[in-house]
Short mmCIF file of N, CA and C in Angstrom, two decimals:
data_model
loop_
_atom_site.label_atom_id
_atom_site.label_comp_id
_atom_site.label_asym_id
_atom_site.label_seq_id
_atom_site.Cartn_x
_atom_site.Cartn_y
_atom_site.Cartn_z
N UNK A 1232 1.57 52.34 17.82
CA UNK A 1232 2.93 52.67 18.20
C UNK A 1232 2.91 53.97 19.01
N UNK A 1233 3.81 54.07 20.22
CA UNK A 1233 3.45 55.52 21.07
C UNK A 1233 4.63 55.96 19.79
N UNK A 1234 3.81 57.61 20.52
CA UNK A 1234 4.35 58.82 19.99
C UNK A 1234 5.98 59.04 20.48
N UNK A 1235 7.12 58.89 19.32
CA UNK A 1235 7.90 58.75 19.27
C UNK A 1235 8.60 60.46 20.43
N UNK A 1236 7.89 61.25 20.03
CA UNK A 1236 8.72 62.51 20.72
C UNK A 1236 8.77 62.39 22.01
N UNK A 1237 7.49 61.78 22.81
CA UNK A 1237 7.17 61.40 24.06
C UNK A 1237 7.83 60.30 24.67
N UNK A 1238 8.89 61.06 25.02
CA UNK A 1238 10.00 59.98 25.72
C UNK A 1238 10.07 60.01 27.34
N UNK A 1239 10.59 58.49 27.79
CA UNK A 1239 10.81 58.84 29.71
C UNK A 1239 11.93 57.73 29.52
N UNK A 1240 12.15 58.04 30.86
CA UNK A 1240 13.70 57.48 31.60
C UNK A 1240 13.24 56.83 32.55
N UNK A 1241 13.29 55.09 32.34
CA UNK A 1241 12.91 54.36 32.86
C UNK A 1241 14.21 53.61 33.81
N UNK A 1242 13.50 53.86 35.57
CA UNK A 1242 14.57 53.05 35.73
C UNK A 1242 13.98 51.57 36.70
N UNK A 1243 14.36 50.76 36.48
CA UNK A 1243 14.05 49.48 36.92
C UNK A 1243 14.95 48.64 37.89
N UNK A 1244 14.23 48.14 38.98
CA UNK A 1244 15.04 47.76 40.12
C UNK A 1244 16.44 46.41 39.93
N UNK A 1245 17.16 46.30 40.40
CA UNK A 1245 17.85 45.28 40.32
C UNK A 1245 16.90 44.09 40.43
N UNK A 1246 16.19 43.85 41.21
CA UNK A 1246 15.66 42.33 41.72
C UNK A 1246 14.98 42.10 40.15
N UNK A 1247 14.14 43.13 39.18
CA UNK A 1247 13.54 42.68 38.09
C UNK A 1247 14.55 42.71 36.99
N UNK A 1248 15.87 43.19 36.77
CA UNK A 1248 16.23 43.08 35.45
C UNK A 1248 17.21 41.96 35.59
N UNK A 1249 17.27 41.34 37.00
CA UNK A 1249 17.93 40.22 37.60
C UNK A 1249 17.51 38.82 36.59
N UNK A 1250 15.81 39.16 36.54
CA UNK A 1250 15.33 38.10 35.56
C UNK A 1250 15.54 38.11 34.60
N UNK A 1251 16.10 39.49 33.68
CA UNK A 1251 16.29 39.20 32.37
C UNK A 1251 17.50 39.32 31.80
N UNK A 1252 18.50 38.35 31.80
CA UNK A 1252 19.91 38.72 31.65
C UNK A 1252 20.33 39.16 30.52
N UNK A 1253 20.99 40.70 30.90
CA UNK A 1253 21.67 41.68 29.44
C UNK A 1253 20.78 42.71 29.79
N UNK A 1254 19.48 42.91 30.36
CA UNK A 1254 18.86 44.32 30.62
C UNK A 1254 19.35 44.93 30.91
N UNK A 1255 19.25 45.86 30.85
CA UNK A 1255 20.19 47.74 31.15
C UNK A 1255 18.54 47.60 32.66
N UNK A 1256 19.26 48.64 33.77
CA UNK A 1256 18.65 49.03 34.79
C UNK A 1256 17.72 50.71 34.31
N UNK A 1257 18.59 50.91 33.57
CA UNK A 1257 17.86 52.38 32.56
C UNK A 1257 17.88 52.34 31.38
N UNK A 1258 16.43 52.54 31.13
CA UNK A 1258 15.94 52.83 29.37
C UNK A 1258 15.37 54.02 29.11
N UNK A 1259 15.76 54.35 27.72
CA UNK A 1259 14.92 55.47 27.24
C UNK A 1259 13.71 54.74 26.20
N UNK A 1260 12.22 55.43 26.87
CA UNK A 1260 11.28 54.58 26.12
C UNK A 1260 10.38 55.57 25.79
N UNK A 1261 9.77 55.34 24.64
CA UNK A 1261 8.57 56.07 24.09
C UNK A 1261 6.89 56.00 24.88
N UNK A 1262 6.33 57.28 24.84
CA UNK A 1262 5.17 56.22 25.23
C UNK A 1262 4.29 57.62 25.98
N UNK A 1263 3.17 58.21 25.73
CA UNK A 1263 2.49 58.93 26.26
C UNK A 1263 1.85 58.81 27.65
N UNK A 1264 1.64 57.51 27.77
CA UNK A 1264 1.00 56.98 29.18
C UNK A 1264 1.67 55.73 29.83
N UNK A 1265 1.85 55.80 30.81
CA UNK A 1265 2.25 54.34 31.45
C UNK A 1265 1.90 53.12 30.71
N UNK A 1266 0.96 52.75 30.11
CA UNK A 1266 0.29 51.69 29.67
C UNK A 1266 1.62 51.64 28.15
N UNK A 1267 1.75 52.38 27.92
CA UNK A 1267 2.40 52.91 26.25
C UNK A 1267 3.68 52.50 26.84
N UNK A 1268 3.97 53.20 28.23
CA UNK A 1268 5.55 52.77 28.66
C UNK A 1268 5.42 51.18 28.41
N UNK A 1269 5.20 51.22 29.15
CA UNK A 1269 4.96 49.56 29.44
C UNK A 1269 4.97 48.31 28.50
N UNK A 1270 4.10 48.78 27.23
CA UNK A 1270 4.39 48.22 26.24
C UNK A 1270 5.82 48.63 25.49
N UNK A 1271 6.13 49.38 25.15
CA UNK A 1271 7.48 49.77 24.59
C UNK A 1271 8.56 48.81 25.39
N UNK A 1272 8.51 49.26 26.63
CA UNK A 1272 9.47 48.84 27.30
C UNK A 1272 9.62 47.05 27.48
N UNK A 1273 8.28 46.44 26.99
CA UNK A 1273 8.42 44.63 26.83
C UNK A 1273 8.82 44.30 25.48
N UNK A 1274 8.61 45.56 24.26
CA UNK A 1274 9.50 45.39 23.28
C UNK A 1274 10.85 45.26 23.41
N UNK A 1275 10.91 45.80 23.90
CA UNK A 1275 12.68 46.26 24.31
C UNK A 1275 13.14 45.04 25.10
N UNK A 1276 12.33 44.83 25.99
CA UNK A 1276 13.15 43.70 27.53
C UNK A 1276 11.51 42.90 27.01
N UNK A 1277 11.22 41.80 26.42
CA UNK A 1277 10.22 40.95 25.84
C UNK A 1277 10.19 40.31 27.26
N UNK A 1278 8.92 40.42 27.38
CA UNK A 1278 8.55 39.37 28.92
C UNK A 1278 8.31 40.46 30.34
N UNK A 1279 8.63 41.79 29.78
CA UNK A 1279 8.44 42.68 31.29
C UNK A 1279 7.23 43.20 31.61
N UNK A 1280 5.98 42.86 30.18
CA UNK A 1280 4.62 42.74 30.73
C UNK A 1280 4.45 41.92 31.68
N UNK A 1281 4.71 41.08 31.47
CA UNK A 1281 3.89 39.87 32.31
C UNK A 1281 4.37 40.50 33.80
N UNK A 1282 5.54 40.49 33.83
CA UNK A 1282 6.07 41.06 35.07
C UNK A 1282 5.79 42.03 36.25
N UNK A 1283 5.12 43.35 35.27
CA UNK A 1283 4.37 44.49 35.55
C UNK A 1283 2.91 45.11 35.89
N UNK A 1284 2.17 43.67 35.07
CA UNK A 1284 1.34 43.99 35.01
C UNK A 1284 0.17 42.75 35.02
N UNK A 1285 -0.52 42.88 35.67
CA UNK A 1285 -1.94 41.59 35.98
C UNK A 1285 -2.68 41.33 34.56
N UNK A 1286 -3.63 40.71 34.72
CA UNK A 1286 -4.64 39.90 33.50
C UNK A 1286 -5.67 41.32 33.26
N UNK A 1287 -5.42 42.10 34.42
CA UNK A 1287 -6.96 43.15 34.56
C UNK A 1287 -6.90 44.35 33.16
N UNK A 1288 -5.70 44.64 32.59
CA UNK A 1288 -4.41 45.04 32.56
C UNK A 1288 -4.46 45.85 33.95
N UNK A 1289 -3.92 45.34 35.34
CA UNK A 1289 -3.47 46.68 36.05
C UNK A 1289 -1.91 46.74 36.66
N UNK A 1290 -1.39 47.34 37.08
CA UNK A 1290 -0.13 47.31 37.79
C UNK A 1290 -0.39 46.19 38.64
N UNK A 1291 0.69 45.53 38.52
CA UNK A 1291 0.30 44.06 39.70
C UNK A 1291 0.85 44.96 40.98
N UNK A 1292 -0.11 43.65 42.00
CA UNK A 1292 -0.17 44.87 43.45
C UNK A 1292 1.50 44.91 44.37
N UNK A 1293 2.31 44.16 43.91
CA UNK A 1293 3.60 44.10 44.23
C UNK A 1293 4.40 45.05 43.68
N UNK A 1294 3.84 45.90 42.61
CA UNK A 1294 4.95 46.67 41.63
C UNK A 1294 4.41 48.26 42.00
N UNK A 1295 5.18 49.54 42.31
CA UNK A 1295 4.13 50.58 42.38
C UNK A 1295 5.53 51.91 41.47
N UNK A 1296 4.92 52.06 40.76
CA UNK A 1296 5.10 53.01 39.59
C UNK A 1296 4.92 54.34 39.17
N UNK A 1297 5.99 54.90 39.41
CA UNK A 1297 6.01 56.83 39.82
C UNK A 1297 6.54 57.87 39.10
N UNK A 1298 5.90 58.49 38.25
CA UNK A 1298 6.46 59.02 37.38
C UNK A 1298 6.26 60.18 37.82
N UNK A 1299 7.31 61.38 37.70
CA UNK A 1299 8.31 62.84 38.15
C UNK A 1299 7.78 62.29 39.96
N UNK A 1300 8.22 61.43 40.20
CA UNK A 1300 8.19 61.75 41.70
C UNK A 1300 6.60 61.25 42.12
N UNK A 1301 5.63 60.71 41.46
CA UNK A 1301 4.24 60.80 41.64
C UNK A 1301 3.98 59.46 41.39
N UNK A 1302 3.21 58.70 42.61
CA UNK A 1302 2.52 57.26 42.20
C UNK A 1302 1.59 57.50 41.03
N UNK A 1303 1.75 56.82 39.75
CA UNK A 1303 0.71 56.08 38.79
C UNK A 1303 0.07 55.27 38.81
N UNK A 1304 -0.69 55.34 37.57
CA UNK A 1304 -1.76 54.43 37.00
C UNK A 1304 -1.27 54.16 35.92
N UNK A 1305 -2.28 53.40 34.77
CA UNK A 1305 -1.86 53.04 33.81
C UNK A 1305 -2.07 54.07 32.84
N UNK A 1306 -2.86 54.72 33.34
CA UNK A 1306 -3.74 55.83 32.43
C UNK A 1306 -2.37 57.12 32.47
N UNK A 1307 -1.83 56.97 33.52
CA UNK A 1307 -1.01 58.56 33.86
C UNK A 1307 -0.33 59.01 32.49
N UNK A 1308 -0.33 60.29 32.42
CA UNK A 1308 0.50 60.99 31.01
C UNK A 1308 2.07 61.05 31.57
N UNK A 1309 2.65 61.19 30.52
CA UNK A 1309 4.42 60.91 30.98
C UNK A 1309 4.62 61.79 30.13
N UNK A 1310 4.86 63.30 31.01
CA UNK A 1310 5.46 64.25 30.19
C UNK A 1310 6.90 63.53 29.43
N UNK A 1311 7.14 64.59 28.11
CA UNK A 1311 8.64 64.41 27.77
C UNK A 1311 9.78 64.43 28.75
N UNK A 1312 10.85 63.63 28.62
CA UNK A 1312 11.66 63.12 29.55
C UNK A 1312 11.85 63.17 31.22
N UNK A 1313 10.48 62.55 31.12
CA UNK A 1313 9.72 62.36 32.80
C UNK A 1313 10.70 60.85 33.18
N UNK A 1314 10.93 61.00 34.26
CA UNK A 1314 11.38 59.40 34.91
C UNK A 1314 10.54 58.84 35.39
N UNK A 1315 10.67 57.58 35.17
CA UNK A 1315 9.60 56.65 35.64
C UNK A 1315 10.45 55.86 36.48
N UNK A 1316 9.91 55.59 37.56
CA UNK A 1316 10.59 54.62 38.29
C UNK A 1316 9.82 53.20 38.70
N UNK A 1317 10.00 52.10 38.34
CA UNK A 1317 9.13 50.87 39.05
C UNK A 1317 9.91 50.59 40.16
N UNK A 1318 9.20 50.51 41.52
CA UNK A 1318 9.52 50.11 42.66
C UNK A 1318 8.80 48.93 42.95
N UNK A 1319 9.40 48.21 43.34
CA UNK A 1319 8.73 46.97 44.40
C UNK A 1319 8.62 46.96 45.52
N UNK A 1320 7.34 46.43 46.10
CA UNK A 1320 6.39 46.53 47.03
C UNK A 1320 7.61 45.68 48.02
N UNK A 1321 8.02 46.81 49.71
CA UNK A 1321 8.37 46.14 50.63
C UNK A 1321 7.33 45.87 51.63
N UNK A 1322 8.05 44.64 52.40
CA UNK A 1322 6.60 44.28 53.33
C UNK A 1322 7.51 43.41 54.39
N UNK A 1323 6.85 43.00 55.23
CA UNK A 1323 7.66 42.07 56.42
C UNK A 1323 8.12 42.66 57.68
N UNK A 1324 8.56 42.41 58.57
CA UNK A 1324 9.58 42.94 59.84
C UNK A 1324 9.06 42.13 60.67
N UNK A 1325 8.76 42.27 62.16
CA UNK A 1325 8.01 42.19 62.94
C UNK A 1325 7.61 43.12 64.08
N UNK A 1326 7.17 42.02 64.56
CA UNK A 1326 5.76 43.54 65.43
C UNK A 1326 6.35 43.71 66.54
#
């Protein structure tokens, strides 16, 4: 179980909480490291592993994940009430 004092402010894009109807766009979640977020946060919204994250465990390459302002890993520490933000990967236009 993460360390309960070690909290972040998770906020999650419309297009993903689109999939899970009744999600809040912001959570408060426990969790020392991204990996800890991550799990907490599929407790909470069940099914937002799969979503987030590949077989490797890594950030799937569509999702990129920034906590105080800073791209992560899974490993990254999440100070106390750090925001985390999951962004999704834009791509397309033309040349």
């Amino acid at each position: 179980m993460p360390d309960a004092g070690a909290r972040a402010i998770v906020h999650l894009p419309a297009s993903l909480v689109a999939l899970f109807p009744g999600a809040p766009r912001r959570l408060e979640v426990a969790g020392a490291t991204v990996a800890e977020v991550i799990g907490e946060l599929d407790r909470q919204v069940p099914g937002m592993h799969n979503r987030l994250l590949d077989a490797g465990p890594a950030i799937r390459a569509h999702i990129n994940v920034y906590v105080a302002g800073e791209r992560a890993s899974l490993d990254t520490p999440i100070p106390p009430g750090a925001a985390v933000h999951v962004i999704p990967a834009v791509s397309g236009g033309c040349r």
